[in-house]
XYZ file of C-alpha atoms in Angstrom:
740
model
C 22.973 -52.770 -194.393
C 20.541 -50.520 -192.269
C 21.764 -49.444 -189.159
C 19.327 -51.464 -187.011
C 20.914 -54.754 -188.637
C 24.427 -53.309 -188.233
C 23.934 -53.156 -184.501
C 22.143 -56.650 -184.368
C 24.988 -58.231 -186.043
C 27.492 -56.414 -183.686
C 25.840 -57.734 -180.660
C 25.124 -61.360 -182.208
C 27.624 -64.066 -180.527
C 30.428 -65.841 -183.048
C 28.568 -69.231 -182.261
C 25.416 -67.870 -183.454
C 26.820 -67.177 -186.859
C 28.292 -70.815 -187.378
C 27.207 -72.943 -190.083
C 24.633 -75.470 -187.299
C 23.564 -71.993 -185.998
C 22.610 -70.877 -189.516
C 20.815 -74.361 -190.182
C 19.148 -74.143 -186.887
C 17.844 -70.604 -187.186
C 16.634 -72.121 -190.835
C 14.530 -75.178 -189.478
C 13.055 -72.899 -186.556
C 12.222 -70.456 -189.173
C 10.441 -73.552 -191.516
C 8.908 -74.944 -188.519
C 7.390 -71.125 -187.545
C 6.486 -70.579 -190.766
C 4.647 -74.325 -191.365
C 2.510 -73.731 -187.731
C 1.872 -69.772 -188.779
C 0.003 -71.579 -192.067
C -1.829 -74.325 -190.239
C -2.955 -72.238 -187.874
C -4.406 -69.595 -190.345
C -6.164 -72.942 -191.545
C -7.563 -74.223 -188.435
C -8.822 -70.126 -187.779
C -10.428 -69.956 -191.252
C -12.118 -73.080 -190.854
C -13.669 -72.330 -187.221
C -14.848 -68.741 -188.812
C -16.097 -70.667 -191.413
C -17.896 -72.806 -189.995
C -19.665 -69.698 -187.949
C -20.559 -67.490 -190.931
C -22.045 -70.751 -193.090
C -23.821 -71.844 -189.943
C -27.034 -70.547 -191.907
C -26.197 -72.600 -194.882
C -27.302 -76.130 -195.378
C -23.317 -77.197 -195.277
C -23.095 -77.130 -191.738
C -26.564 -78.452 -191.254
C -25.091 -81.621 -193.256
C -21.994 -81.893 -191.427
C -24.179 -81.737 -188.416
C -26.769 -84.548 -189.316
C -23.962 -87.288 -190.354
C -22.227 -86.754 -186.783
C -25.461 -87.177 -185.190
C -25.458 -90.794 -186.417
C -21.771 -91.489 -184.726
C -20.951 -92.517 -181.280
C -20.510 -89.198 -179.971
C -23.893 -87.796 -181.203
C -24.623 -84.899 -182.238
C -23.174 -83.232 -179.118
C -19.730 -84.250 -180.119
C -20.122 -83.159 -183.881
C -20.777 -79.750 -183.039
C -17.523 -79.812 -180.050
C -15.608 -80.799 -183.032
C -16.720 -78.451 -185.502
C -16.696 -75.149 -183.206
C -14.421 -76.831 -180.538
C -11.817 -78.561 -182.413
C -10.230 -75.404 -184.542
C -9.311 -73.412 -181.312
C -8.202 -76.682 -179.533
C -5.630 -77.042 -182.336
C -4.648 -73.751 -182.809
C -4.109 -72.918 -178.685
C -1.969 -76.403 -179.402
C 0.289 -75.130 -182.733
C 0.050 -71.799 -180.748
C 2.069 -72.642 -177.512
C 4.564 -74.936 -179.710
C 5.421 -71.807 -182.065
C 5.642 -69.043 -178.928
C 8.335 -71.352 -177.264
C 10.079 -71.778 -180.615
C 9.812 -68.210 -180.857
C 11.308 -67.281 -177.826
C 14.556 -67.351 -179.017
C 16.665 -63.881 -179.297
C 16.850 -64.137 -182.631
C 13.270 -64.172 -183.340
C 12.650 -61.119 -181.329
C 10.178 -58.678 -183.289
C 12.274 -56.658 -185.296
C 12.010 -53.056 -185.405
C 9.637 -51.084 -188.130
C 11.859 -49.945 -190.940
C 9.268 -47.946 -193.549
C 8.085 -44.879 -193.129
C 4.327 -45.600 -193.652
C 1.258 -45.621 -191.451
C 0.092 -48.821 -189.882
C -3.308 -50.456 -189.592
C -2.950 -51.388 -185.979
C -1.363 -48.049 -185.107
C -3.073 -45.628 -187.124
C -6.171 -43.565 -185.491
C -9.299 -44.013 -187.709
C -11.853 -43.379 -185.428
C -11.655 -40.897 -182.266
C -14.343 -39.208 -181.133
C -17.029 -41.771 -181.683
C -18.522 -44.423 -178.873
C -16.067 -47.008 -179.071
C -13.073 -43.985 -178.089
C -9.501 -44.277 -180.243
C -10.180 -46.931 -183.034
C -7.620 -48.213 -184.887
C -7.713 -48.606 -189.052
C -7.424 -52.582 -187.989
C -10.050 -52.577 -185.180
C -12.236 -50.367 -187.490
C -11.723 -52.699 -190.015
C -12.900 -55.934 -187.811
C -16.145 -54.396 -186.149
C -17.099 -53.361 -189.983
C -16.519 -57.391 -190.509
C -18.520 -58.571 -187.652
C -21.394 -55.856 -188.301
C -21.720 -57.553 -191.897
C -21.349 -60.926 -190.193
C -24.630 -60.476 -188.039
C -26.418 -58.193 -190.358
C -25.529 -60.792 -193.452
C -26.160 -64.063 -191.725
C -29.774 -62.322 -190.024
C -30.840 -61.658 -193.438
C -29.746 -65.197 -194.787
C -31.774 -66.443 -191.853
C -34.881 -64.050 -192.591
C -35.087 -64.940 -196.265
C -34.727 -68.773 -195.460
C -37.715 -68.398 -192.875
C -40.087 -66.072 -195.375
C -39.772 -68.841 -198.089
C -40.720 -71.214 -195.454
C -43.647 -69.653 -193.549
C -44.738 -68.036 -197.576
C -45.428 -71.859 -198.134
C -47.651 -72.553 -195.122
C -51.713 -72.171 -195.324
C -52.060 -69.919 -192.374
C -53.601 -66.545 -191.561
C -51.038 -63.584 -192.116
C -51.366 -63.160 -188.613
C -50.209 -66.345 -187.666
C -47.264 -66.055 -190.360
C -46.125 -62.461 -188.853
C -46.102 -64.091 -185.144
C -44.220 -66.830 -186.223
C -41.465 -64.841 -188.123
C -41.518 -63.143 -184.923
C -40.353 -66.009 -183.299
C -37.496 -66.963 -185.792
C -36.390 -63.529 -185.528
C -36.290 -64.438 -182.093
C -34.554 -67.346 -182.436
C -31.708 -66.363 -184.948
C -30.974 -63.274 -182.753
C -30.666 -65.585 -179.936
C -28.140 -67.642 -182.415
C -25.993 -65.032 -183.433
C -25.533 -64.103 -179.763
C -24.663 -67.092 -178.607
C -21.602 -67.243 -180.877
C -20.845 -63.582 -180.156
C -20.711 -64.679 -176.647
C -18.093 -67.439 -177.560
C -16.175 -64.861 -178.910
C -16.739 -62.642 -175.175
C -15.140 -64.722 -173.540
C -11.488 -65.071 -175.290
C -11.098 -61.459 -174.387
C -10.731 -61.718 -170.815
C -8.898 -64.769 -170.431
C -6.181 -62.831 -169.414
C -2.569 -65.185 -169.513
C -4.910 -67.650 -172.585
C -2.447 -68.486 -175.207
C -4.479 -67.500 -177.568
C -4.209 -63.784 -176.611
C -0.973 -64.673 -176.037
C -0.657 -66.070 -179.613
C -1.516 -62.515 -181.383
C 0.168 -60.727 -178.627
C -2.797 -58.230 -177.675
C -1.854 -57.306 -174.028
C -5.264 -57.745 -171.757
C -5.477 -53.593 -171.550
C -6.873 -53.717 -175.117
C -8.146 -57.270 -174.591
C -10.698 -55.952 -172.143
C -12.183 -53.135 -174.406
C -13.016 -55.509 -176.891
C -14.616 -57.665 -174.070
C -16.414 -54.224 -173.684
C -17.606 -53.921 -177.245
C -18.960 -57.942 -177.314
C -20.621 -57.266 -174.293
C -22.528 -54.241 -175.713
C -23.368 -56.334 -178.830
C -23.889 -59.594 -177.139
C -26.772 -58.150 -174.661
C -28.051 -56.284 -177.569
C -28.755 -59.259 -179.077
C -29.540 -61.256 -176.306
C -32.204 -58.546 -175.331
C -33.753 -58.633 -178.747
C -33.982 -62.493 -178.485
C -35.900 -62.383 -175.496
C -38.507 -59.112 -176.466
C -39.387 -61.165 -179.922
C -40.908 -63.725 -177.945
C -42.084 -61.997 -175.211
C -44.031 -59.679 -177.898
C -45.161 -62.718 -179.754
C -46.505 -64.811 -176.628
C -48.389 -61.672 -175.040
C -50.139 -61.017 -178.866
C -51.068 -64.940 -178.585
C -52.208 -64.835 -175.503
C -50.030 -67.098 -173.955
C -47.240 -64.798 -172.140
C -47.786 -66.095 -168.650
C -48.014 -69.851 -169.647
C -44.548 -69.444 -171.421
C -42.518 -67.432 -169.190
C -43.324 -70.175 -166.218
C -42.526 -73.098 -168.602
C -39.488 -75.015 -167.531
C -40.034 -78.195 -170.494
C -37.503 -81.411 -170.222
C -37.899 -81.227 -174.123
C -36.636 -78.596 -176.216
C -35.768 -75.134 -174.647
C -36.841 -74.445 -170.979
C -37.555 -70.826 -170.912
C -37.333 -69.896 -167.095
C -33.764 -70.488 -167.051
C -33.313 -68.344 -170.099
C -35.300 -65.665 -168.269
C -33.172 -65.640 -165.374
C -29.197 -65.915 -167.592
C -31.015 -62.688 -169.114
C -31.881 -61.155 -165.985
C -28.207 -61.577 -164.787
C -27.025 -60.129 -168.006
C -28.731 -56.812 -168.199
C -27.909 -56.473 -164.825
C -24.032 -56.840 -165.606
C -24.880 -54.754 -168.860
C -26.428 -51.611 -166.739
C -23.682 -51.849 -164.169
C -20.960 -51.809 -166.890
C -22.337 -48.577 -167.936
C -19.323 -45.566 -168.071
C -21.253 -43.600 -165.285
C -21.696 -46.640 -163.266
C -18.219 -47.929 -163.712
C -16.345 -45.183 -163.362
C -18.666 -43.920 -159.929
C -19.775 -47.062 -158.159
C -16.693 -48.857 -159.213
C -17.675 -51.568 -156.550
C -21.530 -52.085 -157.781
C -19.975 -52.871 -161.073
C -17.426 -55.360 -160.340
C -20.047 -57.233 -157.693
C -22.410 -57.327 -160.048
C -20.058 -58.946 -162.453
C -19.568 -62.177 -160.847
C -22.956 -62.830 -161.950
C -21.634 -64.354 -165.360
C -21.475 -67.879 -163.647
C -25.305 -67.452 -163.297
C -25.510 -65.984 -167.059
C -23.873 -69.050 -168.249
C -24.692 -71.766 -166.135
C -28.625 -70.804 -166.676
C -28.276 -70.106 -170.697
C -26.416 -74.077 -170.720
C -29.806 -75.016 -169.064
C -31.655 -72.920 -171.207
C -30.108 -74.150 -174.049
C -29.090 -77.865 -173.662
C -26.377 -79.438 -174.840
C -25.405 -79.534 -178.396
C -26.494 -75.773 -178.762
C -24.866 -74.599 -176.073
C -21.695 -76.782 -177.336
C -21.365 -73.823 -180.371
C -20.070 -71.272 -178.137
C -18.776 -74.425 -175.470
C -15.065 -73.873 -176.368
C -14.020 -70.039 -175.726
C -16.256 -70.615 -172.499
C -13.808 -73.380 -171.632
C -10.675 -71.666 -172.586
C -11.527 -69.150 -169.655
C -12.411 -71.393 -167.527
C -8.969 -72.963 -168.006
C -7.037 -69.680 -167.403
C -9.891 -68.984 -164.374
C -8.355 -72.007 -162.720
C -5.088 -70.912 -163.186
C -5.294 -67.646 -162.165
C -7.388 -69.007 -159.042
C -4.029 -71.228 -158.055
C -1.578 -68.470 -158.670
C -3.908 -66.375 -156.127
C -4.211 -68.398 -153.228
C -0.353 -67.913 -152.452
C 0.192 -64.690 -149.628
C 3.022 -62.621 -151.485
C 5.154 -60.505 -149.618
C 4.965 -56.773 -149.355
C 8.753 -55.780 -149.333
C 8.575 -52.265 -149.073
C 5.871 -49.379 -149.125
C 6.785 -45.881 -149.658
C 4.086 -43.328 -149.528
C 5.358 -39.918 -151.442
C 4.206 -36.629 -150.656
C 1.175 -36.362 -153.302
C -0.251 -39.692 -151.408
C 0.452 -41.820 -154.419
C 1.647 -45.286 -152.925
C 4.794 -47.435 -154.100
C 4.607 -51.236 -153.129
C 7.148 -53.207 -153.714
C 6.420 -57.363 -154.450
C 8.346 -60.488 -153.721
C 9.006 -62.418 -157.306
C 10.686 -65.618 -158.045
C 13.843 -64.993 -160.123
C 12.436 -67.113 -162.877
C 9.490 -64.846 -163.294
C 10.357 -63.005 -165.833
C 8.413 -59.420 -167.224
C 8.359 -56.655 -169.725
C 8.278 -52.727 -168.549
C 4.743 -52.398 -169.676
C 3.467 -54.777 -168.076
C 0.602 -54.871 -165.508
C -1.034 -57.208 -162.360
C -4.221 -57.426 -160.364
C -3.649 -56.949 -156.905
C -6.033 -58.332 -154.156
C -5.339 -57.042 -150.368
C -7.498 -58.954 -148.354
C -7.496 -56.414 -145.598
C -9.405 -54.213 -147.793
C -11.431 -56.832 -149.509
C -11.808 -60.384 -150.568
C -13.185 -59.921 -154.006
C -12.020 -56.666 -155.203
C -9.248 -57.103 -157.439
C -7.440 -54.240 -158.952
C -5.302 -53.302 -162.361
C -1.965 -51.450 -161.436
C 0.722 -51.129 -164.006
C 4.364 -52.023 -163.195
C 6.640 -49.608 -162.625
C 10.078 -51.118 -162.493
C 12.114 -52.392 -165.036
C 12.944 -56.437 -164.881
C 16.651 -55.194 -164.551
C 15.999 -53.339 -161.526
C 16.134 -56.858 -159.397
C 15.537 -60.069 -160.224
C 13.756 -60.582 -156.923
C 11.285 -57.673 -156.040
C 9.197 -55.643 -158.926
C 7.300 -52.049 -157.862
C 3.776 -50.652 -158.655
C 2.590 -47.140 -157.887
C -1.143 -46.782 -156.857
C -2.776 -43.482 -156.571
C -5.488 -42.539 -153.950
C -8.778 -42.368 -156.065
C -11.369 -44.080 -154.921
C -12.181 -46.232 -151.775
C -9.713 -49.148 -151.915
C -7.170 -47.405 -152.667
C -7.465 -44.483 -149.827
C -7.552 -47.132 -146.953
C -4.446 -48.679 -148.264
C -2.305 -45.155 -148.148
C -3.686 -44.848 -144.695
C -2.873 -48.007 -143.774
C 0.814 -47.009 -144.515
C 0.921 -43.822 -143.688
C -0.290 -44.155 -140.150
C 2.564 -45.383 -138.965
C 5.508 -42.486 -137.673
C 7.812 -41.339 -140.299
C 11.394 -42.799 -140.264
C 14.518 -41.826 -141.280
C 15.798 -43.448 -144.827
C 18.962 -44.680 -142.924
C 15.969 -47.213 -140.496
C 15.837 -50.046 -143.048
C 14.566 -52.437 -140.271
C 11.175 -51.715 -139.126
C 8.489 -53.956 -140.625
C 5.445 -52.618 -142.335
C 2.732 -50.751 -140.085
C 0.000 -53.522 -140.385
C 0.558 -57.743 -141.903
C -0.996 -56.824 -145.456
C -2.691 -60.187 -146.962
C -1.766 -59.798 -150.423
C -2.213 -61.832 -153.609
C -1.290 -61.023 -157.150
C -2.119 -62.270 -160.314
C 0.335 -61.617 -163.623
C 2.383 -59.972 -164.899
C 0.448 -59.393 -168.266
C 1.326 -57.428 -171.363
C 3.536 -57.674 -174.316
C 5.383 -60.681 -175.091
C 8.081 -58.436 -176.140
C 9.308 -55.288 -174.465
C 6.994 -53.402 -177.001
C 8.813 -49.674 -176.385
C 11.452 -51.057 -177.952
C 10.202 -51.765 -181.161
C 10.685 -48.035 -182.189
C 13.677 -45.594 -182.673
C 12.063 -42.726 -181.684
C 9.639 -42.583 -178.742
C 6.636 -39.735 -177.660
C 5.356 -40.721 -174.272
C 2.498 -38.975 -172.953
C 1.298 -39.326 -169.906
C -1.660 -37.782 -167.583
C -1.423 -37.656 -163.801
C -0.766 -41.692 -162.565
C -0.687 -42.900 -166.345
C 2.993 -41.896 -165.623
C 3.741 -44.985 -163.805
C 4.062 -47.594 -167.025
C 6.663 -44.677 -168.188
C 8.545 -44.693 -165.569
C 9.124 -48.510 -166.009
C 10.490 -47.862 -169.531
C 12.539 -44.897 -168.152
C 14.352 -47.459 -165.927
C 14.402 -49.910 -168.637
C 16.007 -47.676 -171.017
C 18.483 -46.793 -168.583
C 19.443 -49.944 -167.778
C 19.608 -51.483 -170.846
C 21.979 -48.145 -172.194
C 24.038 -48.724 -169.304
C 24.866 -52.596 -170.030
C 25.345 -51.331 -173.850
C 22.893 -52.871 -175.886
C 22.320 -52.024 -179.558
C 18.809 -50.941 -181.218
C 17.662 -48.914 -178.389
C 15.876 -45.981 -179.246
C 17.833 -42.866 -179.732
C 14.974 -40.074 -178.982
C 12.242 -39.982 -176.134
C 10.101 -36.914 -175.466
C 8.096 -37.693 -172.428
C 5.189 -35.485 -172.121
C 3.259 -35.291 -168.450
C 0.428 -33.387 -167.699
C -0.639 -33.367 -163.735
C -3.169 -31.225 -161.881
C -0.704 -30.376 -158.715
C 2.909 -29.768 -158.732
C 2.970 -32.067 -155.616
C 2.700 -35.116 -158.010
C 5.969 -34.539 -159.875
C 7.901 -36.273 -156.544
C 6.770 -39.143 -158.519
C 9.609 -39.069 -160.921
C 11.832 -38.572 -158.390
C 11.985 -41.972 -157.757
C 13.404 -42.927 -161.468
C 16.815 -42.212 -160.007
C 18.296 -41.448 -163.678
C 22.051 -41.081 -162.699
C 22.390 -43.698 -160.420
C 21.230 -46.201 -162.500
C 23.040 -44.728 -165.210
C 25.661 -42.277 -164.723
C 25.938 -39.544 -167.852
C 23.032 -40.713 -169.208
C 22.303 -37.641 -170.919
C 25.073 -38.253 -173.397
C 23.721 -41.345 -174.355
C 19.945 -41.165 -175.143
C 18.693 -37.277 -176.195
C 15.961 -38.034 -173.145
C 13.777 -34.809 -173.081
C 10.637 -33.644 -170.870
C 8.028 -31.627 -170.460
C 5.569 -31.409 -167.833
C 2.419 -29.419 -167.542
C 0.696 -28.291 -164.110
C -2.432 -27.483 -165.155
C -4.019 -25.965 -162.413
C -1.625 -23.849 -160.977
C -0.203 -20.216 -161.886
C 3.333 -20.868 -160.309
C 5.509 -23.254 -158.041
C 4.215 -24.252 -154.891
C 6.869 -22.423 -152.333
C 8.775 -24.584 -149.991
C 6.812 -25.985 -147.395
C 8.614 -29.044 -146.301
C 6.523 -31.455 -148.063
C 9.889 -33.426 -148.659
C 9.584 -34.812 -144.576
C 6.139 -36.464 -145.543
C 7.948 -38.951 -147.914
C 7.865 -41.947 -145.552
C 9.027 -46.071 -146.351
C 9.115 -49.292 -144.863
C 10.716 -51.972 -145.164
C 9.247 -55.448 -144.401
C 10.976 -58.191 -142.899
C 8.949 -60.761 -145.418
C 10.645 -63.950 -146.309
C 11.448 -62.961 -150.001
C 12.141 -66.709 -150.495
C 8.800 -68.415 -149.127
C 6.051 -65.106 -149.986
C 7.317 -64.606 -153.664
C 4.695 -64.287 -156.245
C 3.693 -67.678 -158.170
C 4.530 -67.957 -161.419
C 1.749 -69.952 -163.257
C 0.592 -66.909 -165.043
C 1.512 -64.625 -166.901
C 2.404 -62.887 -170.167
C 5.858 -63.833 -171.191
C 6.644 -64.924 -167.753
C 5.236 -68.936 -168.153
C 6.718 -72.023 -169.068
C 5.033 -72.853 -172.149
C 5.491 -76.414 -171.956
C 4.141 -76.588 -168.921
C 1.356 -74.223 -169.646
C 0.487 -76.398 -172.981
C 0.743 -80.092 -170.700
C -2.025 -77.958 -168.595
C -4.495 -77.041 -171.506
C -4.279 -80.684 -173.025
C -4.297 -82.437 -169.860
C -7.863 -80.317 -168.949
C -8.958 -80.786 -172.845
C -8.298 -84.315 -172.308
C -10.515 -84.227 -169.376
C -12.986 -82.590 -170.252
C -13.272 -84.756 -173.718
C -13.180 -88.197 -171.284
C -15.878 -87.012 -168.927
C -18.208 -85.900 -171.800
C -18.083 -89.142 -172.898
C -18.442 -91.322 -169.964
C -21.703 -88.744 -169.773
C -23.044 -90.007 -172.505
C -22.259 -93.632 -172.415
C -23.580 -93.897 -168.940
C -25.757 -91.589 -168.384
C -27.646 -90.142 -171.642
C -27.664 -93.459 -173.388
C -29.181 -95.113 -170.363
C -31.266 -92.432 -169.385
C -34.190 -92.078 -172.031
C -36.045 -89.687 -170.587
C -32.816 -86.731 -170.077
C -33.994 -83.688 -170.153
C -32.106 -81.256 -172.556
C -31.929 -78.827 -169.360
C -29.658 -81.526 -167.311
C -27.890 -82.288 -170.326
C -26.797 -78.719 -170.873
C -25.251 -78.696 -167.104
C -23.659 -81.990 -167.428
C -21.417 -79.979 -170.301
C -20.530 -77.206 -167.434
C -19.806 -80.128 -165.070
C -17.945 -81.661 -167.527
C -15.750 -78.627 -168.285
C -14.843 -78.048 -164.018
C -14.329 -81.884 -163.906
C -12.008 -81.738 -166.885
C -10.703 -78.746 -165.298
C -10.373 -79.308 -161.540
C -9.594 -83.024 -161.818
C -6.948 -83.243 -164.794
C -5.862 -80.141 -164.954
C -5.010 -79.522 -161.523
C -2.661 -82.747 -161.313
C -0.374 -80.644 -164.566
C -0.637 -77.934 -162.405
C 0.391 -79.534 -158.987
C 3.459 -80.595 -160.748
C 4.103 -77.470 -162.474
C 4.298 -75.617 -159.267
C 6.203 -78.434 -157.910
C 9.024 -78.057 -160.502
C 8.349 -73.890 -160.615
C 9.422 -73.666 -156.582
C 12.816 -76.302 -156.697
C 13.514 -74.064 -159.790
C 13.287 -70.714 -157.791
C 14.950 -72.335 -154.379
C 17.889 -73.637 -156.418
C 18.305 -69.800 -158.312
C 17.669 -68.594 -154.562
C 20.394 -70.778 -153.657
C 22.696 -69.164 -156.450
C 21.470 -65.598 -155.880
C 21.993 -65.756 -151.945
C 19.435 -64.600 -150.276
C 20.705 -62.982 -147.644
C 22.819 -60.808 -150.412
C 19.714 -60.589 -152.402
C 18.178 -58.582 -149.276
C 21.019 -56.562 -148.696
C 20.633 -55.526 -152.212
C 17.434 -55.028 -152.026
C 17.523 -53.015 -148.814
C 20.381 -50.690 -150.724
C 18.456 -50.339 -154.155
C 15.144 -48.938 -151.486
C 17.529 -46.670 -149.201
C 18.814 -45.090 -152.550
C 15.287 -44.401 -154.150
C 14.403 -43.211 -150.942
C 17.086 -40.887 -150.752
C 16.774 -39.663 -154.195
C 13.459 -39.121 -153.776
C 13.037 -37.113 -150.180
C 16.463 -34.992 -151.326
C 15.614 -34.068 -155.096
C 18.986 -35.331 -156.188
C 19.442 -35.428 -159.927
C 15.672 -34.139 -160.342
C 14.404 -34.642 -163.909
C 11.704 -32.266 -163.449
C 12.831 -28.995 -163.072
C 12.073 -25.573 -163.744
C 13.438 -25.467 -167.028
C 11.189 -28.346 -168.558
C 7.594 -27.311 -166.350
C 4.928 -25.392 -167.432
C 2.763 -23.789 -165.280
C -1.490 -23.100 -165.931
C -2.019 -24.730 -169.322
C -2.376 -28.020 -171.067
C 0.387 -29.153 -173.431
C -0.193 -27.783 -177.053
C -0.124 -31.508 -179.045
C -0.151 -29.739 -182.644
C 2.780 -27.295 -181.339
C 4.574 -29.982 -179.804
C 4.212 -32.673 -182.857
C 5.142 -30.055 -185.544
C 8.521 -29.428 -183.781
C 9.244 -32.956 -183.600
C 8.511 -33.151 -187.322
C 10.970 -30.340 -188.431
C 13.882 -31.966 -185.298
C 13.637 -35.566 -186.104
C 12.704 -35.742 -190.115
C 11.607 -38.996 -192.163
C 11.589 -41.095 -188.579
C 8.913 -43.723 -187.537
C 7.590 -42.382 -184.024
C 6.404 -44.511 -181.678
C 3.739 -42.518 -179.577
C 2.411 -44.413 -176.443
C -0.433 -42.721 -174.941
C -2.005 -43.778 -170.680
C -4.379 -41.761 -169.164
C -7.709 -40.176 -169.599
C -9.727 -40.652 -172.448
C -9.545 -36.822 -173.547
C -5.632 -37.029 -173.488
C -6.131 -40.253 -175.670
C -8.330 -38.489 -178.130
C -6.258 -35.034 -178.515
C -2.783 -37.152 -179.017
C -4.661 -39.323 -181.280
C -5.683 -36.914 -183.423
C -2.594 -35.255 -184.026
C -0.830 -38.752 -184.990
C -3.610 -39.134 -187.810
C -3.207 -35.670 -189.076
C 0.346 -35.156 -189.458
C -0.253 -39.377 -190.996
C -2.123 -37.809 -193.164
C 0.162 -34.960 -194.669
C 2.281 -35.682 -197.010
C 5.015 -33.434 -195.923
C 8.991 -33.382 -197.471
C 10.310 -34.563 -194.192
C 7.816 -36.796 -193.431
C 7.590 -37.940 -189.624
C 5.178 -41.312 -189.361
C 3.555 -41.282 -185.848
C 2.557 -44.522 -184.572
C -0.467 -44.335 -181.854
C -0.133 -47.100 -178.965
C -2.982 -46.330 -176.237
C -1.832 -48.322 -172.628
C -4.368 -47.034 -170.821
C -6.560 -49.359 -168.341
C -10.187 -49.322 -167.935
C -11.906 -51.873 -166.527
């Protein structure tokens, strides 16, 4: 038996080894496999219908559906929407029964690279791409090219039989190519909305954190807009050559495709596409962010353009996004209390946010933050820098001033005169109106899947690793089993004043004597300084403000989040919204479409959008209201048990100790012996030493920093994984960089 098995056995209560407990585990294991198989069957059917769209099979199914009471619109929803509904419904049950301790993800045990952690492409246009991601990209390209080829071959045969002139045939082929580019683009648009449903059960089911999903959304966005742009250009070229360009451009027909809404939708999409390019997104984030709200115009006018049954081919993913968006809207309406704010000498601000005891999160989680004093529309993502073990009633985030929004926040916090560490009664310098979405991240503590860790951070990328360090120290103090044995933290910063960030870890206070229980090594690189700065009183610039915010009424809502959501109520909300959507679709057909023979295509497309909204905001909101009441009641009971005053006193002691540690530099993790000045880390040398010292182990490499840092680390991971050395070390690359 391997050591991890032995450790997990020791850590398992005796009652869980009883015959009844073993039977229960066997039943859950069997149920998991049944659900797993059914979800895969549904997924294959969904993909199959999309891939086989050019074939006669799907056409025959739609013809049969047209003769039913729901008509072709209902048939399209069944073919392209029902499989996703089944996956989401079964996935809710699967996640709920998999939340037991014995069903947690186990550690990796074989010395071999894995598709999802092996960097296959590094310097290409997609950034660092894993082997699994590359395989999906190839399949996606094959689907697009194969579908277009099938359409063109079929159209060529039809057009070749027509008794027309060659010029007319070529123009018709151009229009057909445009038509099929739009058809394929419609399915790509459906995929486009799935990754941005942050708390969607579909993302949680495959355990893809939103920072990875956002990358897939960017890729799909480029593909979708390229297809839609080609779709529009083909028609413009054909109309121009036929001499009817102006007539078609201003056409808004009632029966068939309406051109004007399509042009509006395409213009909105092009605006989003242009402002999402890396240069604009990096240097003019506000322009990118505000322009991206045009997705509402993009979707609504697309539905007006194509009508109801064509839009329904992509309606299911859009509806799942709408479900998530409405739930996030409900969560973000609540004002959240800032319990304390600390401004470090480097300008980095730490905010401590009130949360209910029932809201759980992992050390690699992140939240979206809105501060209405600064902007009513902007939401910014920040990694959680605290461990769940730091306190049941609060979590913390680190914010580095890099742009206008973050600099204004820093100025707000640092304006009030400095306080002494013992003064914990002063309110924040201003009344911050804060809203929070999340937390998001992996379903389980992913950093515990490895026995050996290399954490590579650049600048403020240290934030999630601060959470990991605090989490590991708390777990070591509690004598938990199966924790990483070796941890190497590599941190590159520009200036030495940034090193104060690691002082808030306060390692020795969390776990006295931790150096005897875990092999924790740090290598810090200050790239823009040749020697340490002289003591210049920077410590005196550390200021902290503790708010008098009510920890009970001003805590976060836990309606949304990965791993913290009540799965049963989330399922009830989803099912009730779907039922509401179906009911409104049926009522619309019976009392509007069937009774109005002159109903236009564009109005039917608009009716589908309205049915989505009504199903979510009327039927779904009732479930959300009951869910919220229940969560508030549970939180109130938990706070009574925890005694709110004692919790506040404990929190104040926690903040006081952290401030003292940061101000006085007690038990610093960063010291002259592990700090290097004037150069960047040599990853080839570092990974070589790790291979020699650790030998024959799996190593989880987690990177959070700029793209150049990711690429450097990924290259070394790939290089060493391809070597067939005697003492082999397999490096599993994991990126935790977030880029909207």
